[in-house]
Amino acid sequence: MTDVPDADERARMLLAQAHARLDAGDGAGAEALCRDALAQDPACAAAWNMLGVLLLQRRDAAAAECFAQAAHHGPQVLEHHRNLAGALYQMGRPADAAAALGRALSLLGPHGGLLAALGDARMAQGDAPGAVTAYRAGLDHLAPGPERIRVQGNLVRALCACGWWDEAVAVARERVTLAPGALTWRDLANTLLVAGQVDAAVEPALTAVALAPDRADLRVVASAVLIDANRIDEAAAQVASALALAPDMAEAQANRGFIALRRDDAVGAAAAFRAALDGTPAGGGLPLAALHEGLGTALLRQGDIAGGAPHFAWRYRTPGLGPALAGIPVWDGVVRPGVALVVTATQGLGDVMHFIRYAPFLRQAGMRVIFRGMGALVDLLNASGLVEEAGPLAQLLPPDAAWVQADCLALLPLAATSLGFASDTVPYLVPPPDAVQHWAGVLDGLPPFRVALVWAGSTRLSYHRHRAPRLAPLLPLLDDPALAGRVGWVCVQTDDGRRDLATVGAGLADRTDFLDLGDRLRSLADTAAILAQADLVIALDTGVAHLAGALGRRLWLMLDTGSEWRWFLGREDSPWYPTARLFRQRRPGDWPGVVADMAAALRAQVAE
């Protein structure tokens, strides 16, 4: 008598046939056999797992339930848990994937692969600190090899997302030591770049190129690093090589645009950004917001405000640059009576002082306009009367209106209307009376011609290295014997730039013609009260420059070759600020030339 296989054995036989069908390329037949096997034995974990794999290949959401059944009936099989978490992750359910991985770890104990997958799921949820914890734990259970290198790379990205730069760089360097290839050198360069260690990023980027000279993408990374290091000619050479390898590469065209902006070639920049946009499909490739902002910048630099502003407005689609006030609709930009507008700002003091000039015109058109933003501006704006009232971002809006919001830079399109540059409004900012009283006579002990100085701005901006001369190049101006006894120098430098006073400017503290007030400034109201007493303000492109221009003070502005679009191309004057005179670099990094031009102009000014 022949033995009849039981249900469990029949299921195994059918599953073996399914594997054979799959090996032969018959996915549909394999799937049918898997279902037959499960009909014989609904608890066959291997059949559930194989069916899940087949369904996942065609992105059928039922795959996740199959893997869940596999994990339920075969809880000690690692593959079932990993497949379940992977399917949930691919289907855009990272929270469910994290929960499944948590259950697997409680059943199986610490496992490097599961912990690494948990880190991936937490990153997808936006929980970078949680991802760091999972990746660290995973690395404790991973042997040396490709998987460990991959997880280290993910850990670096999570650390960067947390702003934990030192550890991110340390892990990236360890990856290079363990696997010194072109890609790990590239990743180290990128990590150093986002960590703000631009000069240190150059060697790793060039090493990556040397190891794989035929990879256009590595040359693009090197060009980006060199742009930030202000090594523009070298960056251009890398871009040219990248385009020779891949003529339609959007990333290379984008960097060609950024290089053109640094060289004051706004026409070439616009062409490059258009080419990059043509090569970047919607929903893929380069971030469209960055490309449109680059194109907008190039057009604005040429004075085309109407054409450039719509592209420039794409910046608000960049992560972190969305509306400042939750739940408040965004203004549509149409000027009409009855609109209640709150102008907002979370960064860029200069931007606020530049564009708040339009608030009175909006109010004259029947709109209500208030301000919510950085506390340093509140007293100054309230004293100047441009808006109905000003307060910090957290201050509640008046409850008697349906407010809409606009970032201060969203007022830029008004410059393309009949309002123009509104230069006839200057001065439109005034220092508050209490600040004027507090600082009255503070410059009386200085020589008769008083010059306020600022040489560095916020280091949070990616281009701060290019725009800031720092103090060292200015020392020949301060030491010019033709100005001795005639010019009094007033330091209104705050924040990071003050460290220059302890290094290259250590001797200034002992001079009777140099007065350092920077460490006593509480807000821009204080700075305004001091600038109001100065005969001249010398500044880089930062908030103090806009404050001086808006106060109607005489302003000499030091500009690098890649200066912001608002100073346009080649001009020595500014349509925004009639009292400004622009001193421009003739080539990237030429601050000594700028200072020499200013010294000659100041000698002539004092002689008058």
mmCIF file of N, CA, C and O in Angstrom, residues 348-357 377 380 409 426-430 454 461 463 467 524 527-528 531 537-553 555-557 559 564-567 574 576-580 582:
data_model
loop_
_atom_site.group_PDB
_atom_site.id
_atom_site.type_symbol
_atom_site.label_atom_id
_atom_site.label_comp_id
_atom_site.label_asym_id
_atom_site.label_seq_id
_atom_site.Cartn_x
_atom_site.Cartn_y
_atom_site.Cartn_z
ATOM 1 N N GLY A 348 17.963 86.390 7.903
ATOM 2 C CA GLY A 348 18.201 87.458 6.949
ATOM 3 C C GLY A 348 17.734 88.813 7.428
ATOM 4 O O GLY A 348 16.735 89.350 6.927
ATOM 5 N N LEU A 349 18.443 89.389 8.393
ATOM 6 C CA LEU A 349 18.098 90.722 8.886
ATOM 7 C C LEU A 349 18.131 91.741 7.758
ATOM 8 O O LEU A 349 17.281 92.630 7.674
ATOM 9 N N GLY A 350 19.135 91.606 6.882
ATOM 10 C CA GLY A 350 19.253 92.542 5.771
ATOM 11 C C GLY A 350 18.068 92.480 4.827
ATOM 12 O O GLY A 350 17.627 93.507 4.303
ATOM 13 N N ASP A 351 17.537 91.266 4.603
ATOM 14 C CA ASP A 351 16.382 91.136 3.720
ATOM 15 C C ASP A 351 15.193 91.930 4.255
ATOM 16 O O ASP A 351 14.463 92.578 3.493
ATOM 17 N N VAL A 352 14.985 91.868 5.568
ATOM 18 C CA VAL A 352 13.859 92.605 6.150
ATOM 19 C C VAL A 352 14.050 94.098 5.933
ATOM 20 O O VAL A 352 13.139 94.805 5.472
ATOM 21 N N MET A 353 15.230 94.604 6.265
ATOM 22 C CA MET A 353 15.461 96.046 6.149
ATOM 23 C C MET A 353 15.458 96.499 4.697
ATOM 24 O O MET A 353 15.137 97.652 4.407
ATOM 25 N N HIS A 354 15.780 95.597 3.783
ATOM 26 C CA HIS A 354 15.758 95.934 2.369
ATOM 27 C C HIS A 354 14.323 96.123 1.874
ATOM 28 O O HIS A 354 14.004 97.122 1.213
ATOM 29 N N PHE A 355 13.446 95.167 2.201
ATOM 30 C CA PHE A 355 12.128 95.142 1.566
ATOM 31 C C PHE A 355 10.997 95.689 2.426
ATOM 32 O O PHE A 355 9.893 95.885 1.910
ATOM 33 N N ILE A 356 11.261 95.980 3.684
ATOM 34 C CA ILE A 356 10.196 96.543 4.510
ATOM 35 C C ILE A 356 9.832 97.946 4.040
ATOM 36 O O ILE A 356 8.793 98.507 4.429
ATOM 37 N N ARG A 357 10.628 98.510 3.151
ATOM 38 C CA ARG A 357 10.334 99.831 2.568
ATOM 39 C C ARG A 357 8.991 99.856 1.855
ATOM 40 O O ARG A 357 8.400 100.925 1.659
ATOM 41 N N LEU A 377 15.001 93.077 15.462
ATOM 42 C CA LEU A 377 14.437 94.099 14.583
ATOM 43 C C LEU A 377 13.251 94.838 15.179
ATOM 44 O O LEU A 377 12.854 95.892 14.668
ATOM 45 N N LEU A 380 13.434 98.620 16.339
ATOM 46 C CA LEU A 380 13.749 99.481 15.195
ATOM 47 C C LEU A 380 12.519 99.672 14.312
ATOM 48 O O LEU A 380 12.200 100.797 13.903
ATOM 49 N N LEU A 409 11.137 88.553 1.655
ATOM 50 C CA LEU A 409 11.629 88.520 0.275
ATOM 51 C C LEU A 409 10.500 88.362 -0.737
ATOM 52 O O LEU A 409 10.693 88.610 -1.931
ATOM 53 N N VAL A 426 14.145 106.663 1.055
ATOM 54 C CA VAL A 426 15.309 106.706 1.949
ATOM 55 C C VAL A 426 15.484 108.116 2.501
ATOM 56 O O VAL A 426 15.445 109.091 1.732
ATOM 57 N N PRO A 427 15.673 108.263 3.819
ATOM 58 C CA PRO A 427 15.700 107.211 4.845
ATOM 59 C C PRO A 427 14.296 106.793 5.270
ATOM 60 O O PRO A 427 13.417 107.645 5.400
ATOM 61 N N TYR A 428 14.133 105.512 5.509
ATOM 62 C CA TYR A 428 12.841 105.031 5.979
ATOM 63 C C TYR A 428 12.942 104.309 7.324
ATOM 64 O O TYR A 428 11.925 103.938 7.900
ATOM 65 N N LEU A 429 14.155 104.091 7.821
ATOM 66 C CA LEU A 429 14.340 103.583 9.177
ATOM 67 C C LEU A 429 14.933 104.686 10.042
ATOM 68 O O LEU A 429 15.754 105.487 9.567
ATOM 69 N N VAL A 430 14.526 104.714 11.291
ATOM 70 C CA VAL A 430 15.071 105.693 12.251
ATOM 71 C C VAL A 430 15.359 104.966 13.555
ATOM 72 O O VAL A 430 14.628 104.054 13.948
ATOM 73 N N VAL A 454 32.323 97.044 9.777
ATOM 74 C CA VAL A 454 31.929 95.653 9.999
ATOM 75 C C VAL A 454 32.532 94.826 8.869
ATOM 76 O O VAL A 454 32.464 95.215 7.706
ATOM 77 N N LEU A 461 25.340 81.212 6.519
ATOM 78 C CA LEU A 461 25.128 81.276 5.077
ATOM 79 C C LEU A 461 26.272 80.578 4.347
ATOM 80 O O LEU A 461 27.443 80.761 4.689
ATOM 81 N N TYR A 463 27.697 81.071 1.601
ATOM 82 C CA TYR A 463 28.669 81.894 0.879
ATOM 83 C C TYR A 463 29.399 82.899 1.785
ATOM 84 O O TYR A 463 30.020 83.839 1.290
ATOM 85 N N ARG A 467 31.926 86.337 0.769
ATOM 86 C CA ARG A 467 31.496 87.731 0.897
ATOM 87 C C ARG A 467 32.227 88.479 1.997
ATOM 88 O O ARG A 467 32.190 89.712 2.022
ATOM 89 N N LEU A 524 19.483 95.815 16.751
ATOM 90 C CA LEU A 524 19.753 96.739 15.644
ATOM 91 C C LEU A 524 19.352 98.165 15.983
ATOM 92 O O LEU A 524 19.829 99.109 15.337
ATOM 93 N N THR A 527 22.587 99.536 17.145
ATOM 94 C CA THR A 527 23.474 99.772 15.998
ATOM 95 C C THR A 527 23.035 100.990 15.211
ATOM 96 O O THR A 527 23.861 101.804 14.780
ATOM 97 N N ALA A 528 21.737 101.152 15.028
ATOM 98 C CA ALA A 528 21.226 102.306 14.283
ATOM 99 C C ALA A 528 21.594 103.611 14.971
ATOM 100 O O ALA A 528 21.950 104.597 14.311
ATOM 101 N N LEU A 531 25.279 104.229 14.148
ATOM 102 C CA LEU A 531 25.497 104.600 12.740
ATOM 103 C C LEU A 531 25.003 106.009 12.455
ATOM 104 O O LEU A 531 25.558 106.711 11.594
ATOM 105 N N VAL A 537 29.872 104.575 6.815
ATOM 106 C CA VAL A 537 29.810 103.168 7.218
ATOM 107 C C VAL A 537 30.496 102.339 6.144
ATOM 108 O O VAL A 537 30.150 102.445 4.960
ATOM 109 N N ILE A 538 31.490 101.532 6.538
ATOM 110 C CA ILE A 538 32.155 100.602 5.630
ATOM 111 C C ILE A 538 31.752 99.203 6.061
ATOM 112 O O ILE A 538 31.990 98.800 7.200
ATOM 113 N N ALA A 539 31.149 98.461 5.142
ATOM 114 C CA ALA A 539 30.624 97.151 5.510
ATOM 115 C C ALA A 539 30.667 96.211 4.324
ATOM 116 O O ALA A 539 30.704 96.638 3.167
ATOM 117 N N LEU A 540 30.674 94.921 4.618
ATOM 118 C CA LEU A 540 30.409 93.921 3.607
ATOM 119 C C LEU A 540 28.899 93.826 3.414
ATOM 120 O O LEU A 540 28.120 94.516 4.095
ATOM 121 N N ASP A 541 28.483 92.945 2.513
ATOM 122 C CA ASP A 541 27.059 92.767 2.245
ATOM 123 C C ASP A 541 26.433 91.980 3.394
ATOM 124 O O ASP A 541 26.376 90.754 3.376
ATOM 125 N N THR A 542 25.971 92.696 4.400
ATOM 126 C CA THR A 542 25.333 92.072 5.560
ATOM 127 C C THR A 542 24.293 93.035 6.107
ATOM 128 O O THR A 542 24.051 94.109 5.543
ATOM 129 N N GLY A 543 23.659 92.663 7.225
ATOM 130 C CA GLY A 543 22.579 93.468 7.757
ATOM 131 C C GLY A 543 22.964 94.901 8.054
ATOM 132 O O GLY A 543 22.150 95.823 7.861
ATOM 133 N N VAL A 544 24.181 95.129 8.528
ATOM 134 C CA VAL A 544 24.611 96.490 8.860
ATOM 135 C C VAL A 544 24.610 97.369 7.613
ATOM 136 O O VAL A 544 24.281 98.565 7.683
ATOM 137 N N ALA A 545 24.982 96.805 6.464
ATOM 138 C CA ALA A 545 24.978 97.586 5.219
ATOM 139 C C ALA A 545 23.557 98.031 4.883
ATOM 140 O O ALA A 545 23.319 99.197 4.530
ATOM 141 N N HIS A 546 22.591 97.134 4.984
ATOM 142 C CA HIS A 546 21.204 97.503 4.702
ATOM 143 C C HIS A 546 20.685 98.512 5.725
ATOM 144 O O HIS A 546 19.927 99.422 5.370
ATOM 145 N N LEU A 547 21.103 98.356 6.959
ATOM 146 C CA LEU A 547 20.684 99.312 7.984
ATOM 147 C C LEU A 547 21.216 100.700 7.664
ATOM 148 O O LEU A 547 20.474 101.699 7.732
ATOM 149 N N ALA A 548 22.491 100.780 7.301
ATOM 150 C CA ALA A 548 23.070 102.081 6.959
ATOM 151 C C ALA A 548 22.360 102.695 5.761
ATOM 152 O O ALA A 548 22.046 103.895 5.748
ATOM 153 N N GLY A 549 22.100 101.875 4.725
ATOM 154 C CA GLY A 549 21.413 102.400 3.555
ATOM 155 C C GLY A 549 20.010 102.866 3.867
ATOM 156 O O GLY A 549 19.575 103.920 3.392
ATOM 157 N N ALA A 550 19.278 102.089 4.695
ATOM 158 C CA ALA A 550 17.901 102.458 5.037
ATOM 159 C C ALA A 550 17.847 103.684 5.943
ATOM 160 O O ALA A 550 16.856 104.417 5.945
ATOM 161 N N LEU A 551 18.919 103.922 6.720
ATOM 162 C CA LEU A 551 19.004 105.122 7.559
ATOM 163 C C LEU A 551 19.423 106.349 6.756
ATOM 164 O O LEU A 551 19.391 107.471 7.273
ATOM 165 N N GLY A 552 19.860 106.129 5.513
ATOM 166 C CA GLY A 552 20.332 107.237 4.694
ATOM 167 C C GLY A 552 21.740 107.666 5.042
ATOM 168 O O GLY A 552 22.155 108.776 4.680
ATOM 169 N N ARG A 553 22.501 106.786 5.716
ATOM 170 C CA ARG A 553 23.896 107.115 6.047
ATOM 171 C C ARG A 553 24.788 106.837 4.835
ATOM 172 O O ARG A 553 24.491 105.958 4.008
ATOM 173 N N LEU A 555 27.353 105.068 2.817
ATOM 174 C CA LEU A 555 27.736 103.654 2.904
ATOM 175 C C LEU A 555 28.723 103.305 1.814
ATOM 176 O O LEU A 555 28.481 103.585 0.640
ATOM 177 N N TRP A 556 29.828 102.685 2.204
ATOM 178 C CA TRP A 556 30.755 102.086 1.254
ATOM 179 C C TRP A 556 30.661 100.577 1.433
ATOM 180 O O TRP A 556 30.913 100.052 2.521
ATOM 181 N N LEU A 557 30.295 99.911 0.357
ATOM 182 C CA LEU A 557 29.997 98.494 0.427
ATOM 183 C C LEU A 557 31.085 97.688 -0.269
ATOM 184 O O LEU A 557 31.408 97.928 -1.432
ATOM 185 N N LEU A 559 32.212 94.374 -1.967
ATOM 186 C CA LEU A 559 31.529 93.278 -2.648
ATOM 187 C C LEU A 559 32.520 92.320 -3.296
ATOM 188 O O LEU A 559 33.474 92.741 -3.962
ATOM 189 N N GLU A 564 25.663 89.308 -4.163
ATOM 190 C CA GLU A 564 24.242 89.018 -4.312
ATOM 191 C C GLU A 564 23.633 89.791 -5.476
ATOM 192 O O GLU A 564 24.090 90.871 -5.853
ATOM 193 N N TRP A 565 22.542 89.228 -5.988
ATOM 194 C CA TRP A 565 21.876 89.780 -7.162
ATOM 195 C C TRP A 565 21.454 91.226 -6.956
ATOM 196 O O TRP A 565 21.404 92.012 -7.902
ATOM 197 N N ARG A 566 21.166 91.621 -5.714
ATOM 198 C CA ARG A 566 20.571 92.951 -5.483
ATOM 199 C C ARG A 566 21.535 94.093 -5.791
ATOM 200 O O ARG A 566 21.124 95.241 -5.897
ATOM 201 N N TRP A 567 22.818 93.786 -5.950
ATOM 202 C CA TRP A 567 23.792 94.833 -6.287
ATOM 203 C C TRP A 567 24.046 94.886 -7.786
ATOM 204 O O TRP A 567 24.858 95.680 -8.251
ATOM 205 N N SER A 574 23.844 102.194 -6.152
ATOM 206 C CA SER A 574 22.744 101.267 -5.915
ATOM 207 C C SER A 574 21.415 101.983 -6.077
ATOM 208 O O SER A 574 21.193 103.025 -5.444
ATOM 209 N N TRP A 576 18.770 100.986 -4.883
ATOM 210 C CA TRP A 576 18.036 100.795 -3.630
ATOM 211 C C TRP A 576 18.421 101.852 -2.596
ATOM 212 O O TRP A 576 17.569 102.334 -1.850
ATOM 213 N N TYR A 577 19.717 102.165 -2.549
ATOM 214 C CA TYR A 577 20.244 103.049 -1.507
ATOM 215 C C TYR A 577 21.054 104.173 -2.155
ATOM 216 O O TYR A 577 22.213 103.968 -2.545
ATOM 217 N N PRO A 578 20.489 105.360 -2.293
ATOM 218 C CA PRO A 578 21.188 106.455 -2.986
ATOM 219 C C PRO A 578 22.489 106.875 -2.322
ATOM 220 O O PRO A 578 23.340 107.488 -2.987
ATOM 221 N N THR A 579 22.665 106.594 -1.034
ATOM 222 C CA THR A 579 23.880 107.026 -0.340
ATOM 223 C C THR A 579 24.987 105.990 -0.414
ATOM 224 O O THR A 579 26.048 106.175 0.195
ATOM 225 N N ALA A 580 24.784 104.909 -1.153
ATOM 226 C CA ALA A 580 25.767 103.822 -1.195
ATOM 227 C C ALA A 580 26.740 103.984 -2.354
ATOM 228 O O ALA A 580 26.380 104.450 -3.438
ATOM 229 N N LEU A 582 29.632 101.372 -4.216
ATOM 230 C CA LEU A 582 30.013 99.966 -4.242
ATOM 231 C C LEU A 582 31.468 99.815 -4.669
ATOM 232 O O LEU A 582 31.879 100.347 -5.708
#
